[in-house]
Coordinates of C-alpha atoms and ligand atoms in Angstrom, one line a residue:
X1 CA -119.4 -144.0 154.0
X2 CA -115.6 -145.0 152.9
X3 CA -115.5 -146.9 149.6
X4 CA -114.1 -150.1 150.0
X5 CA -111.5 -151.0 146.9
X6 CA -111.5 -154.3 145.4
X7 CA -108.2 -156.2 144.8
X8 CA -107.4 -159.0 143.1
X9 CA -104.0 -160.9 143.8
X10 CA -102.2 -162.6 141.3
X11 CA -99.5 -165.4 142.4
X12 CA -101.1 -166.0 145.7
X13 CA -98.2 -168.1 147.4
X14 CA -95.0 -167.3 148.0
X15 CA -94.9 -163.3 148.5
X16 CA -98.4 -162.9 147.9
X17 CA -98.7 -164.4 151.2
X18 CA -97.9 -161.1 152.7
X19 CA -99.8 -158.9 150.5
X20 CA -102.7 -161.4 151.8
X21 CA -101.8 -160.4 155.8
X22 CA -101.5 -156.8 155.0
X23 CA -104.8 -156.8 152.8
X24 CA -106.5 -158.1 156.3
X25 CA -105.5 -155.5 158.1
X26 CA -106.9 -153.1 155.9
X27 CA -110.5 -152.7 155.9
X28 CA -110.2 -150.1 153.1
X29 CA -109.5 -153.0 150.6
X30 CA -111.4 -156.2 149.7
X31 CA -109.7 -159.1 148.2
X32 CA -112.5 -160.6 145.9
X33 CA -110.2 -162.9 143.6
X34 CA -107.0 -164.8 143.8
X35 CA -105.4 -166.5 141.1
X36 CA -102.6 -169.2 140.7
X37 CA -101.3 -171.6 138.7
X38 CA -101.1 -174.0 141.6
X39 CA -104.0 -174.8 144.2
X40 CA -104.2 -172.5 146.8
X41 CA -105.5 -174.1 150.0
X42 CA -105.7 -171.3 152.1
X43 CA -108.1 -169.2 150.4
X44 CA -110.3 -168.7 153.4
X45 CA -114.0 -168.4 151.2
X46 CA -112.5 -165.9 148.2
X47 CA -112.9 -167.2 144.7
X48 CA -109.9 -168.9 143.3
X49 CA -108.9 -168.9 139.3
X50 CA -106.5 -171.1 137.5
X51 CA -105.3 -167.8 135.4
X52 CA -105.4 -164.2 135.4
X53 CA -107.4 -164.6 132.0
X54 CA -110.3 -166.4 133.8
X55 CA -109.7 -163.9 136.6
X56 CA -110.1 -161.2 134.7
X57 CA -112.6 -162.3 132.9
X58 CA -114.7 -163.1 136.2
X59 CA -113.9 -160.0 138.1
X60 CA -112.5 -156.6 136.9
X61 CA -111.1 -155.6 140.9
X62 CA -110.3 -151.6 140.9
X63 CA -106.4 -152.8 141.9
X64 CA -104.6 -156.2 141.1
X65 CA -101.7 -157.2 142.9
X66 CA -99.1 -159.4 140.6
X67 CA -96.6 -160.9 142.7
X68 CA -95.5 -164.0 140.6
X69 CA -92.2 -164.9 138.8
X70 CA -90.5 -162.2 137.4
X71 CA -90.5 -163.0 133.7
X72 CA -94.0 -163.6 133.7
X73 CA -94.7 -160.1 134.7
X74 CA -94.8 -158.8 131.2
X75 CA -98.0 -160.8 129.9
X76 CA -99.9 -160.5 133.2
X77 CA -99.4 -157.0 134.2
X78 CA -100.4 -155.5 130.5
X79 CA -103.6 -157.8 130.0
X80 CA -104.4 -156.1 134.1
X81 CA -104.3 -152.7 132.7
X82 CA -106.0 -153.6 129.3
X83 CA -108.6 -154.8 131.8
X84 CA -109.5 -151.6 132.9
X85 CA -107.5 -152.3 136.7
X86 CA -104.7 -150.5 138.1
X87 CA -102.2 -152.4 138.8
X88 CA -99.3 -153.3 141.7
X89 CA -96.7 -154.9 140.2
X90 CA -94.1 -156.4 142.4
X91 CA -90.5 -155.9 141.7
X92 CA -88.7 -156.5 139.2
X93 CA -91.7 -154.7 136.9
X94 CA -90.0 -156.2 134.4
X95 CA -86.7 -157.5 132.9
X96 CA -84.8 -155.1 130.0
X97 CA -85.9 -151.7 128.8
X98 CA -87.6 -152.9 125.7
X99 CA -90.0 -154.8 128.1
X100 CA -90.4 -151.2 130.1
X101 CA -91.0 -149.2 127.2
X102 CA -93.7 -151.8 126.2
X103 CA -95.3 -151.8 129.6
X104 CA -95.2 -147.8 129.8
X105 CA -96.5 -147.7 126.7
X106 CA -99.5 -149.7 127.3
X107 CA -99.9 -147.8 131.2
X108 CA -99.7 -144.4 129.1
X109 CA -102.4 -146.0 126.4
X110 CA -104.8 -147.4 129.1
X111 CA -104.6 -144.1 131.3
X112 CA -104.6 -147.0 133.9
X113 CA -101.9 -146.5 137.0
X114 CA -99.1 -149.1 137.7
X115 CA -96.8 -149.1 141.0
X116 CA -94.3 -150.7 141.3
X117 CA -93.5 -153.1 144.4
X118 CA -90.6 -151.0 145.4
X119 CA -91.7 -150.5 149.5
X120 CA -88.9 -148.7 150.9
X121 CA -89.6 -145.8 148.4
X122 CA -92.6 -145.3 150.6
X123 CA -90.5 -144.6 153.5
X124 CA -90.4 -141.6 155.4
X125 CA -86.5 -141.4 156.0
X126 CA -86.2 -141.7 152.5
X127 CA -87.7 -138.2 152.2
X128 CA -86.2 -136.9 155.0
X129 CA -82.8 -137.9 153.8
X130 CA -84.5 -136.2 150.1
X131 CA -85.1 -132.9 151.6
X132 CA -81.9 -132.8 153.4
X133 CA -80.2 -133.4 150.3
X134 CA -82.0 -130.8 148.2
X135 CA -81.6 -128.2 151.0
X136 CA -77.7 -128.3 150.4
X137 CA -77.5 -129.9 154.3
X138 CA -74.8 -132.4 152.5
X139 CA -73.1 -130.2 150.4
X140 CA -72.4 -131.6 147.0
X141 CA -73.0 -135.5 147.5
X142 CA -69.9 -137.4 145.7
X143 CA -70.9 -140.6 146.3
X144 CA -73.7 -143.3 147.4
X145 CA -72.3 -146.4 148.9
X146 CA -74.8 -149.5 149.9
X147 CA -73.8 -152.5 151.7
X148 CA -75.4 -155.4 153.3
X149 CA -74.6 -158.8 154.6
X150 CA -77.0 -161.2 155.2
X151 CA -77.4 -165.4 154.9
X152 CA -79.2 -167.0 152.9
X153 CA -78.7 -171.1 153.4
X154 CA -78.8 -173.9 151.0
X155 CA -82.5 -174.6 151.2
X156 CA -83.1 -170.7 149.7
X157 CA -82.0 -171.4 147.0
X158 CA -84.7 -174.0 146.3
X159 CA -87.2 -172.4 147.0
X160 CA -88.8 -172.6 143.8
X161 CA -88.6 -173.2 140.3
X162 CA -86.9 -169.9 139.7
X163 CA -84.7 -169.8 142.3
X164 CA -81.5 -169.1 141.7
X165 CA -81.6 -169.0 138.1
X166 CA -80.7 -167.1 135.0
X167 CA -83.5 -168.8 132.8
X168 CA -86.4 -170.6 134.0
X169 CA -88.8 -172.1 130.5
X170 CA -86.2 -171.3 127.9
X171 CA -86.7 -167.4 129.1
X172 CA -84.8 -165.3 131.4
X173 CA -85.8 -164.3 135.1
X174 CA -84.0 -162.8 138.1
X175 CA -82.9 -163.8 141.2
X176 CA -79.5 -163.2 143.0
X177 CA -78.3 -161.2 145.5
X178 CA -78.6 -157.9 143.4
X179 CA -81.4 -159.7 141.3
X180 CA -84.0 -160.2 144.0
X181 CA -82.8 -159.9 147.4
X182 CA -81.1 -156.2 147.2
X183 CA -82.9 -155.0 145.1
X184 CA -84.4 -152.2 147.2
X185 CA -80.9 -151.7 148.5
X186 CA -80.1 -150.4 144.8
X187 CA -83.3 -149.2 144.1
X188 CA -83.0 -146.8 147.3
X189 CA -79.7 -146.1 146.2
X190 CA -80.9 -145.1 142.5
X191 CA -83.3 -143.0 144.3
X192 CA -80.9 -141.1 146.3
X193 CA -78.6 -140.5 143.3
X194 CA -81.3 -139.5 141.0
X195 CA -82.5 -136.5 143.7
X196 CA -78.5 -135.3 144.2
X197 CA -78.1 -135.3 140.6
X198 CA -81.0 -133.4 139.9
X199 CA -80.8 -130.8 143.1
X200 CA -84.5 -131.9 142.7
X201 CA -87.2 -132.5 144.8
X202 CA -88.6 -136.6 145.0
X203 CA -91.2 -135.6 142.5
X204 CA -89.4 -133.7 140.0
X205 CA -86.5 -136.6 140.5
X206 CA -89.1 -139.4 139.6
X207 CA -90.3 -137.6 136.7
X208 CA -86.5 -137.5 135.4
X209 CA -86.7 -141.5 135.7
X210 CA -83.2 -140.9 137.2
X211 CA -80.5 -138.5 136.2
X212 CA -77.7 -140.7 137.7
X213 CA -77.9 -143.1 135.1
X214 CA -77.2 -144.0 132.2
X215 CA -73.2 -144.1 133.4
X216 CA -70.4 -146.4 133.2
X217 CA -71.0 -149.8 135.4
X218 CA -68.5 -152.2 136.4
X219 CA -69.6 -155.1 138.3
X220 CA -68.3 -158.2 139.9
X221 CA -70.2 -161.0 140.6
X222 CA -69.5 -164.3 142.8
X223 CA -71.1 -167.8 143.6
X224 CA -70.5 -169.9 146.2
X225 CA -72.3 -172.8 145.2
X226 CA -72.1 -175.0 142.0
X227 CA -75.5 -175.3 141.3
X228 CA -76.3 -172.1 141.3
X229 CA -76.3 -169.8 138.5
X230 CA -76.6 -166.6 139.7
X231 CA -74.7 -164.0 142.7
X232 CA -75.0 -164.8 145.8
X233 CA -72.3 -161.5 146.2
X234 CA -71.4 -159.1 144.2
X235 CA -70.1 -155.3 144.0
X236 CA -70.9 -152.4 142.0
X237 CA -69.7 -149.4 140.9
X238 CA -71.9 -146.5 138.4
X239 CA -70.7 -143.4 137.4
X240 CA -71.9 -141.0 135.8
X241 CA -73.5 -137.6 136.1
X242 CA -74.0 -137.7 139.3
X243 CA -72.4 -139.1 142.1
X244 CA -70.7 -142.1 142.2
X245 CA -72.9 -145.3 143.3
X246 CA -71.6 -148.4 144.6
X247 CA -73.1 -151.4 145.8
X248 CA -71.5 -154.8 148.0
X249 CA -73.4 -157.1 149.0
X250 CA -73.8 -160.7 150.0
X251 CA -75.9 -163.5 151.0
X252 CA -72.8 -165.8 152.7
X253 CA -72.5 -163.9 155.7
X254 CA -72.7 -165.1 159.5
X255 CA -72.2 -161.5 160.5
X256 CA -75.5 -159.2 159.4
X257 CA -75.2 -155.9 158.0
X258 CA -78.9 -155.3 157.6
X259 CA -78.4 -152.6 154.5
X260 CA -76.5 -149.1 154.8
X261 CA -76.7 -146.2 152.5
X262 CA -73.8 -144.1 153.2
X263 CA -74.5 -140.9 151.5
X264 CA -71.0 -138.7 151.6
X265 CA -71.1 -135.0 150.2
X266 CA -68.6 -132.1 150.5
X267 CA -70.3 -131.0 153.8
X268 CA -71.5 -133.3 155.8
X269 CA -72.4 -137.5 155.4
X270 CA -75.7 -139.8 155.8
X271 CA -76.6 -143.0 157.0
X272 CA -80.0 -145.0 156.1
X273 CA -80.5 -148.3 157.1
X274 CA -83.3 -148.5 154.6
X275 CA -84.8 -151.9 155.4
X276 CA -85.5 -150.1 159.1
X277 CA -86.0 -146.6 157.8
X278 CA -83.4 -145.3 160.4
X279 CA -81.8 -142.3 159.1
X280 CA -78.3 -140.8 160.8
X281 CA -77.7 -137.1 159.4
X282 CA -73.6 -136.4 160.3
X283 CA -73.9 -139.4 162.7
X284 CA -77.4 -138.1 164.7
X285 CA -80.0 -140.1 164.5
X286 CA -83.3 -138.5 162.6
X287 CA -87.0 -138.7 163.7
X288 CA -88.6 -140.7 161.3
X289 CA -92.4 -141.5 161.0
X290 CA -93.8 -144.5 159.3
X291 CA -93.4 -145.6 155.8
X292 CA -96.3 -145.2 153.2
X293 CA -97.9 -147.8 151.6
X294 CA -97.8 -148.9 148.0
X295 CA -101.4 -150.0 148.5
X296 CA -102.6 -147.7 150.0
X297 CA -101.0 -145.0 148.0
X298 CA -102.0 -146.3 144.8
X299 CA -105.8 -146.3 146.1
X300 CA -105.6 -142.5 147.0
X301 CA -104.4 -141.9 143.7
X302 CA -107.5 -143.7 142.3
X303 CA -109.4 -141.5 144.6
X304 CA -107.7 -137.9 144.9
X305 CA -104.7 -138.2 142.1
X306 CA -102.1 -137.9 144.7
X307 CA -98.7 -138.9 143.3
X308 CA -97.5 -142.7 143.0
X309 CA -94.7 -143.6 145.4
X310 CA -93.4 -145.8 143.0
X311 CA -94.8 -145.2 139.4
X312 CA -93.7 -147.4 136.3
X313 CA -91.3 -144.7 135.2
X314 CA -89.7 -144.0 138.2
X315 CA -88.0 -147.3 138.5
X316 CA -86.7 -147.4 134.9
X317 CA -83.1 -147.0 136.4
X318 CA -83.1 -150.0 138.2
X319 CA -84.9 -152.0 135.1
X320 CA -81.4 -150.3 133.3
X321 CA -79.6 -152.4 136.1
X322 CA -81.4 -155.4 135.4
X323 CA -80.5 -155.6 131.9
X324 CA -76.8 -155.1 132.1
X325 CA -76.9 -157.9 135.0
X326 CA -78.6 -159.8 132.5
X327 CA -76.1 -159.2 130.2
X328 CA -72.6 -159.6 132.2
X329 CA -70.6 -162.6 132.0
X330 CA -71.9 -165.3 134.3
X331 CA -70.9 -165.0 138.1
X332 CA -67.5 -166.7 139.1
X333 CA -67.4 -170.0 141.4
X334 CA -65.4 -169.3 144.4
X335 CA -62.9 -172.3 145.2
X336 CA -64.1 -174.2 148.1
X337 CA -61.0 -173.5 150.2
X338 CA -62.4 -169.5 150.6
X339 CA -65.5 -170.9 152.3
X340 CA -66.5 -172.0 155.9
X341 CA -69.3 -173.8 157.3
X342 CA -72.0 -171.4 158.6
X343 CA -72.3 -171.8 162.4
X344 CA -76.3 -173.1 162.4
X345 CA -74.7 -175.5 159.7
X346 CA -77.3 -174.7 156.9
X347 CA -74.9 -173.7 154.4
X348 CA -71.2 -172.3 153.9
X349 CA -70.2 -169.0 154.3
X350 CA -67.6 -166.9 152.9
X351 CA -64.6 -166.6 155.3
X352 CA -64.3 -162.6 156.9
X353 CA -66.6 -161.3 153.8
X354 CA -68.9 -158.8 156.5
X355 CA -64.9 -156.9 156.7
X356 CA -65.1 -156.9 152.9
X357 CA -68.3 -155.3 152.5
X358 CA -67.8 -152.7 154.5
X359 CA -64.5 -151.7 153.3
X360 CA -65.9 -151.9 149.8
X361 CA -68.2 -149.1 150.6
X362 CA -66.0 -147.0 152.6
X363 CA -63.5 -147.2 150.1
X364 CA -66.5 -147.4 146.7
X365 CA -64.6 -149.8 146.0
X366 CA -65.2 -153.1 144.1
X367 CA -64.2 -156.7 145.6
X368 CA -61.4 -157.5 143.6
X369 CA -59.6 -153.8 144.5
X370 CA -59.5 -155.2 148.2
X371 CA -57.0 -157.8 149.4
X372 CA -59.4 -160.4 149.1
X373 CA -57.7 -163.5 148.7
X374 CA -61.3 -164.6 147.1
X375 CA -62.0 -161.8 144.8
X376 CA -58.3 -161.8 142.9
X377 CA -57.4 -158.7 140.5
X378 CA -59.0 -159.2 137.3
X379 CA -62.4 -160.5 138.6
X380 CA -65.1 -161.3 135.8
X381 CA -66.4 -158.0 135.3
Ligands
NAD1 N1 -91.2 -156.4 147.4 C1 -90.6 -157.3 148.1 O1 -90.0 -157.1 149.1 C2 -90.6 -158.7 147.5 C3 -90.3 -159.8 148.4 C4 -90.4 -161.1 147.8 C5 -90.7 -161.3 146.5 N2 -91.0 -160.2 145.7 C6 -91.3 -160.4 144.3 O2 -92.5 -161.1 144.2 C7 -92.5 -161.9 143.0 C8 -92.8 -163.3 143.4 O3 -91.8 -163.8 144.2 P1 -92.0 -165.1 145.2 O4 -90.8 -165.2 146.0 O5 -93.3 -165.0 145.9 O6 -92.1 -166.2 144.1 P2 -92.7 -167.7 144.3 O7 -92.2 -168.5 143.2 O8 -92.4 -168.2 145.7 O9 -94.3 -167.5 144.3 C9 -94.9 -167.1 143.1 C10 -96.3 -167.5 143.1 O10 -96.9 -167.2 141.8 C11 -97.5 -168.4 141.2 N3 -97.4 -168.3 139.8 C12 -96.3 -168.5 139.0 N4 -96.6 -168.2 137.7 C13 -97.9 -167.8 137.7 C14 -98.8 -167.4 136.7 N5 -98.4 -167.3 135.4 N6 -100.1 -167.0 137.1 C15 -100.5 -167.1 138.4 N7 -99.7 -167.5 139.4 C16 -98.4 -167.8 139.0 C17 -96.7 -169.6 141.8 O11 -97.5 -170.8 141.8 C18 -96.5 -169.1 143.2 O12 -97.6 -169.3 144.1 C19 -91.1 -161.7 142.4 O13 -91.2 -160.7 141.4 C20 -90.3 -161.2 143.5 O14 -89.2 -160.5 143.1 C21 -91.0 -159.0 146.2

């Protein structure tokens, strides 16, 4: 008979919504506990807990799902593990390094396992674009470019308490275009670095914790409205031991560019559209099956030990990210006269910025080396 794994979910609104759809679909898992700070209406006959103290000390479920504010991730997800659960820990797993070295140090103390909400590192293309890389099919890969353009009206960014904030309580959090809503598009990016740095294999790459990094990072970051504090577009560039990574990216767009890694090495070039896992190898599309789950994964490595997609230490690269973007200078208000009204009138957009994007990452270059009349030389870096 198939054991069925229990699960508690922790921050059962907002995101946790989803990881509620998925967890009825799967009749491998059984949610037995939610918890949240506010009432949850929807619970549909499973016990509800004011905090993940009283949860825990209710239930011990084999897995808990975190999905709450980002800088409350630190508290909850080590007193899960001290609990005797593993743990899924959505993304951001946490906020600077010495946070990650504190949560690693309590995963490696517990002998408990933590994933990290990263999906798209479950995904098949991902691998396949991996292998392809490690086989030489590329050549020497110079450079990882990601762009994406997407909108994001007024209303997102109220969408709660956290939203578009640096500091939420008198303590930091994360949100932003880079923050929160591209973060897989770096993360994935990371990733691919990481395995043409190493010549390695996904595994061995993940146990490196990614060899493209640290390296030199020069960002730009821009806002578009005043009562925002953090980017709602930005560009990137990393160098270091391994090729060179560069990120642009925004959330003002009427034109969508759902989120392109263009992977360019002395021999040949790759495309991944990673939030549809299609994968073009020297402009052919790839067959590409269907992307793992983090869930499901980190329940087969309860059962059989089979590797983590996304283990604590693989994503220490992107927590790297998150510090420095913690640490820049605060993103620059664009002058009104740069902006347009978005067509469904929910917002304004920034005036040709889709062009931008993509000549950013053709070129690796940042914003303010393109003749943007919005993104002058000598940008806040
Ligand atoms: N992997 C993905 O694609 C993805 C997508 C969206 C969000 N996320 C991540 O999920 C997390 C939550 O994001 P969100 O957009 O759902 O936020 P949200 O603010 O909309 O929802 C968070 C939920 O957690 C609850 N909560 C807050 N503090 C709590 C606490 N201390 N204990 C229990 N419950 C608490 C809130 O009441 C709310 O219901 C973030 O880390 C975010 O980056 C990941």
């Amino acid at each position: 008979m198939a054991v069925t794994t229990t699960v508690g979910l922790v921050g059962a609104s907002g995101h946790g919504r989803w990881h509620r759809r998925r967890l009825a679909e799967l009749p491998r898992f059984e949610l037995v506990a939610l918890c949240d700070v506010r009432p949850v209406e929807d619970a549909g006959g499973v016990a509800v807990y004011p905090t993940h103290t009283a949860m825990l000390a209710a239930r011990r479920p084999d897995i808990v799902i975190v999905v709450t504010p980002p800088h409350t991730h630190l508290p909850i997800a080590r007193d899960v593990l001290e609990a005797g659960c593993d743990l899924l820990l959505e993304k951001p797993p946490v906020l600077d390094r010495a946070e990650q070295a504190a949560l690693e140090t309590v995963v490696a103390r517990t002998g408990r396992a933590c994933q990290v909400g990263f999906q798209a590192l479950g995904s098949d293309a991902l691998t396949r674009l991996a292998a392809a890389i490690t086989a030489g099919r590329l050549g020497t890969v110079t450079g990882v470019a990601a762009a994406g353009a997407w909108w994001r009206p007024d209303a997102y960014w109220t969408r709660s308490p956290w939203a578009g904030r640096r500091t939420v309580d008198g303590g930091r959090t994360l949100d932003g275009a880079f923050g929160n809503a591209f973060a897989h598009a770096l993360m994935q990016s990371l990733a691919v670095a990481s395995v043409a740095a190493d010549g390695a294999t996904e595994g061995a790459a993940s146990a490196a914790g990614g060899a493209g990094w640290p390296g030199v990072l020069e960002l730009e970051r821009y806002r578009t409205r005043a009562g925002v504090e953090v980017e709602d577009t930005a560009s990137l560039r990393l160098t270091g031991a391994g090729p060179t990574l560069s990120a642009a990216v925004t959330l003002c767009s009427a034109e969508f560019i759902p989120g392109d890694l263009t992977v360019t090495g002395t021999r040949g070039t790759a495309v991944l559209e990673y939030p549809t896992d299609k994968l073009w190898l020297d402009g052919a599309p790839q067959p590409v099956g269907p992307r793992r789950g983090l869930l499901e994964n980190l329940a087969d490595h309860r059962a059989t030990g089979a590797p983590l997609i996304a283990p604590l230490r693989r994503v220490r690269p992107f927590t790297e990210l998150v510090e420095a973007l913690a640490a820049a200078p605060a993103p620059a208000l664009l002058d009104a006269h740069h902006l347009v009204p978005h067509p469904d009138g929910t917002g304004r957009i920034i005036a040709g910025v889709a062009a931008a994007v993509r000549e950013a990452a053709t070129r690796q270059a940042l914003f303010s080396e393109l003749s943007v009349p919005w993104a002058p030389v000598g940008s806040p870096r």
